[in-house]
Amino acid sequence: MSVIRTAVTGIGGYLPEQVLTNADFTRMVDTSDEWIVERTGIKQRHKAAEGQVTSDLAVEAAKVALAASGRDISDIDLIIVATTTPDMTFPSTASIVQAKMGAKGAAFDVQAVCSGFVYALSVADGFVARGLSKAALVIGAEVMSRIIDYTDRGTCILFGDGAGAVVLEPVEGQGTSADRGILSFDLQCDGTKTDLLYVDGGVFENNNHIGKIRMVGNQIFRHAVQKIAQATEAAIEKAGITHDDVDWFVPHQANQRILDGVADKLGLDRAKVVSTVANHANTSAASIPLAWYEATKDGRIKTGDLVLIEALGGGLTWAAAAIRV
Ligand code: ACO
């Protein structure tokens, strides 16, 4: 049976120039390089320059993805930005990206925090597979540094700034797991657990104050391993594949211990796990496309490979998808 699949035809990433090492944090809070590396695997993270906003990072990543796809901005008819750090309350960051890039068509944001890229991909898949978009840009972009409390050692060391982007286009498939393109999704949310991870500001809570990240880290850790493994199993089953079919596991880059824990729970070879957490830290919605871009650039992920992505974040939201590149 012939079906329309949504294929990833280009991928790109962007990291701001400034790098903050763990040593930099020892001058801000009571912490050490040893503690951070042992508990998280993080060694450094990038930080946006003063005045550099999420849409700036998004545009840079999108340009790289467009070039990789061989498309021009005039081909793009849909832009979705996944972000938890929008330039403004409104308009959407996607609207601003559209104007900066000179694109046309639909543009809007998706807010599912660290799961945002997977959620945005699922929305774009609906557009592309139903013929509503001929070429879409899905971008995960964040300036987490603007919502970090640099006096809270439990959160400030975890996050970084960056952006990743994909170009999506329709391709014809046979409705089997051998098809190129997105094969399955599993998306979940448990809104009763907002108190475990949130930003203490915003329109309703605290007028004129965007707020800072608050987190119960050890509880998030526990939920992450369990829920990500469940969503990933579901995505594997829905795609009609087995664990052995997975070529690359590209997880949300939160913490090396979470990455290892999920891979072990699923029985996936750790050598198949793409990890950029040491150099990028947690860039929220940007982390999956950034890691995917790195592993494409260095030649690990190739056309035809089966890539599994997953994330958990504020909401709590969690999600996974299986994609043949
Ligand atoms: N340096 C030194 N000590 C620290 C630091 C730090 N940066 N941060 C916390 N501690 C201390 C705590 O104060 C506590 O001290 P106490 O025992 O005297 O009270 C001790 O370390 C243990 O604290 P825990 O929170 O239990 O430590 P844990 O081993 O759970 O590690 C961490 C903390 C790294 C935050 C971990 O829980 C984690 O990574 N959780 C996942 C959170 C995450 O990734 N969130 C991002 C968004 S959601 C996502 O992306 C999946």
mmCIF file of C-alpha atoms and ligand atoms in Angstrom, residues 30-31 35-36 39-40 114 153-154 157-159 197 215 217-218 220-221 224 252 254-255 257-258 282 312-313, ligand 1:
data_model
loop_
_atom_site.group_PDB
_atom_site.id
_atom_site.type_symbol
_atom_site.label_atom_id
_atom_site.label_comp_id
_atom_site.label_asym_id
_atom_site.label_seq_id
_atom_site.Cartn_x
_atom_site.Cartn_y
_atom_site.Cartn_z
ATOM 1 C CA ASP A 30 29.617 25.442 45.946
ATOM 2 C CA THR A 31 30.378 22.698 43.404
ATOM 3 C CA TRP A 35 30.836 16.273 41.234
ATOM 4 C CA ILE A 36 29.360 17.594 37.968
ATOM 5 C CA ARG A 39 26.657 12.968 38.507
ATOM 6 C CA THR A 40 25.881 14.297 35.007
ATOM 7 C CA CYS A 114 12.642 19.186 26.693
ATOM 8 C CA ARG A 153 23.818 24.619 42.251
ATOM 9 C CA GLY A 154 21.191 21.905 41.718
ATOM 10 C CA ILE A 157 25.226 23.435 36.050
ATOM 11 C CA LEU A 158 22.827 21.374 33.918
ATOM 12 C CA PHE A 159 21.770 23.606 31.041
ATOM 13 C CA LEU A 197 10.084 20.948 37.170
ATOM 14 C CA MET A 215 13.464 21.347 39.911
ATOM 15 C CA GLY A 217 16.288 16.725 40.465
ATOM 16 C CA ASN A 218 16.343 13.259 41.980
ATOM 17 C CA ILE A 220 12.938 13.912 37.744
ATOM 18 C CA PHE A 221 15.825 11.477 37.350
ATOM 19 C CA ALA A 224 13.082 10.044 33.294
ATOM 20 C CA HIS A 252 17.516 14.123 24.772
ATOM 21 C CA ALA A 254 19.947 15.624 29.988
ATOM 22 C CA ASN A 255 22.418 13.581 31.956
ATOM 23 C CA ARG A 257 23.465 8.611 33.740
ATOM 24 C CA ILE A 258 19.929 8.929 32.290
ATOM 25 C CA ASN A 282 21.032 20.062 28.432
ATOM 26 C CA LEU A 312 11.394 13.812 29.001
ATOM 27 C CA GLY A 313 10.861 17.306 30.301
HETATM 28 N N1 ACO B 1 27.532 20.399 43.226
HETATM 29 C C1 ACO B 1 27.705 19.785 44.395
HETATM 30 N N2 ACO B 1 26.685 19.261 45.104
HETATM 31 C C2 ACO B 1 25.443 19.366 44.604
HETATM 32 C C3 ACO B 1 25.184 19.990 43.359
HETATM 33 C C4 ACO B 1 26.295 20.541 42.676
HETATM 34 N N3 ACO B 1 26.156 21.167 41.481
HETATM 35 N N4 ACO B 1 23.867 19.941 43.118
HETATM 36 C C5 ACO B 1 23.302 19.303 44.152
HETATM 37 N N5 ACO B 1 24.240 18.962 45.049
HETATM 38 C C6 ACO B 1 24.082 18.267 46.324
HETATM 39 C C7 ACO B 1 22.701 18.422 46.914
HETATM 40 O O1 ACO B 1 22.578 19.657 47.588
HETATM 41 C C8 ACO B 1 22.653 17.243 47.862
HETATM 42 O O2 ACO B 1 23.352 17.585 49.033
HETATM 43 P P1 ACO B 1 22.822 17.115 50.477
HETATM 44 O O3 ACO B 1 22.870 15.609 50.423
HETATM 45 O O4 ACO B 1 23.801 17.736 51.382
HETATM 46 O O5 ACO B 1 21.430 17.662 50.592
HETATM 47 C C9 ACO B 1 23.455 16.164 47.126
HETATM 48 O O6 ACO B 1 24.228 16.862 46.122
HETATM 49 C C10 ACO B 1 22.609 15.089 46.484
HETATM 50 O O7 ACO B 1 21.556 15.726 45.778
HETATM 51 P P2 ACO B 1 20.637 14.944 44.778
HETATM 52 O O8 ACO B 1 19.701 15.926 44.136
HETATM 53 O O9 ACO B 1 20.004 13.767 45.463
HETATM 54 O O10 ACO B 1 21.737 14.404 43.729
HETATM 55 P P3 ACO B 1 21.558 13.503 42.453
HETATM 56 O O11 ACO B 1 22.497 12.379 42.499
HETATM 57 O O12 ACO B 1 20.117 13.198 42.187
HETATM 58 O O13 ACO B 1 22.092 14.442 41.292
HETATM 59 C C11 ACO B 1 21.142 15.821 39.560
HETATM 60 C C12 ACO B 1 21.467 15.692 41.044
HETATM 61 C C13 ACO B 1 22.441 15.826 38.787
HETATM 62 C C14 ACO B 1 20.399 17.134 39.354
HETATM 63 C C15 ACO B 1 20.260 14.627 39.124
HETATM 64 O O14 ACO B 1 19.206 14.438 40.029
HETATM 65 C C16 ACO B 1 19.701 14.807 37.748
HETATM 66 O O15 ACO B 1 20.398 14.926 36.769
HETATM 67 N N6 ACO B 1 18.368 14.771 37.622
HETATM 68 C C17 ACO B 1 17.735 14.927 36.353
HETATM 69 C C18 ACO B 1 17.417 16.346 36.209
HETATM 70 C C19 ACO B 1 17.441 16.811 34.794
HETATM 71 O O16 ACO B 1 18.129 16.338 33.938
HETATM 72 N N7 ACO B 1 16.622 17.863 34.577
HETATM 73 C C20 ACO B 1 16.604 18.547 33.349
HETATM 74 C C21 ACO B 1 15.260 18.709 32.811
HETATM 75 S S1 ACO B 1 14.385 17.211 32.711
HETATM 76 C C22 ACO B 1 15.263 16.307 31.657
HETATM 77 O O17 ACO B 1 15.845 16.888 30.793
HETATM 78 C C23 ACO B 1 15.239 14.848 31.784
#
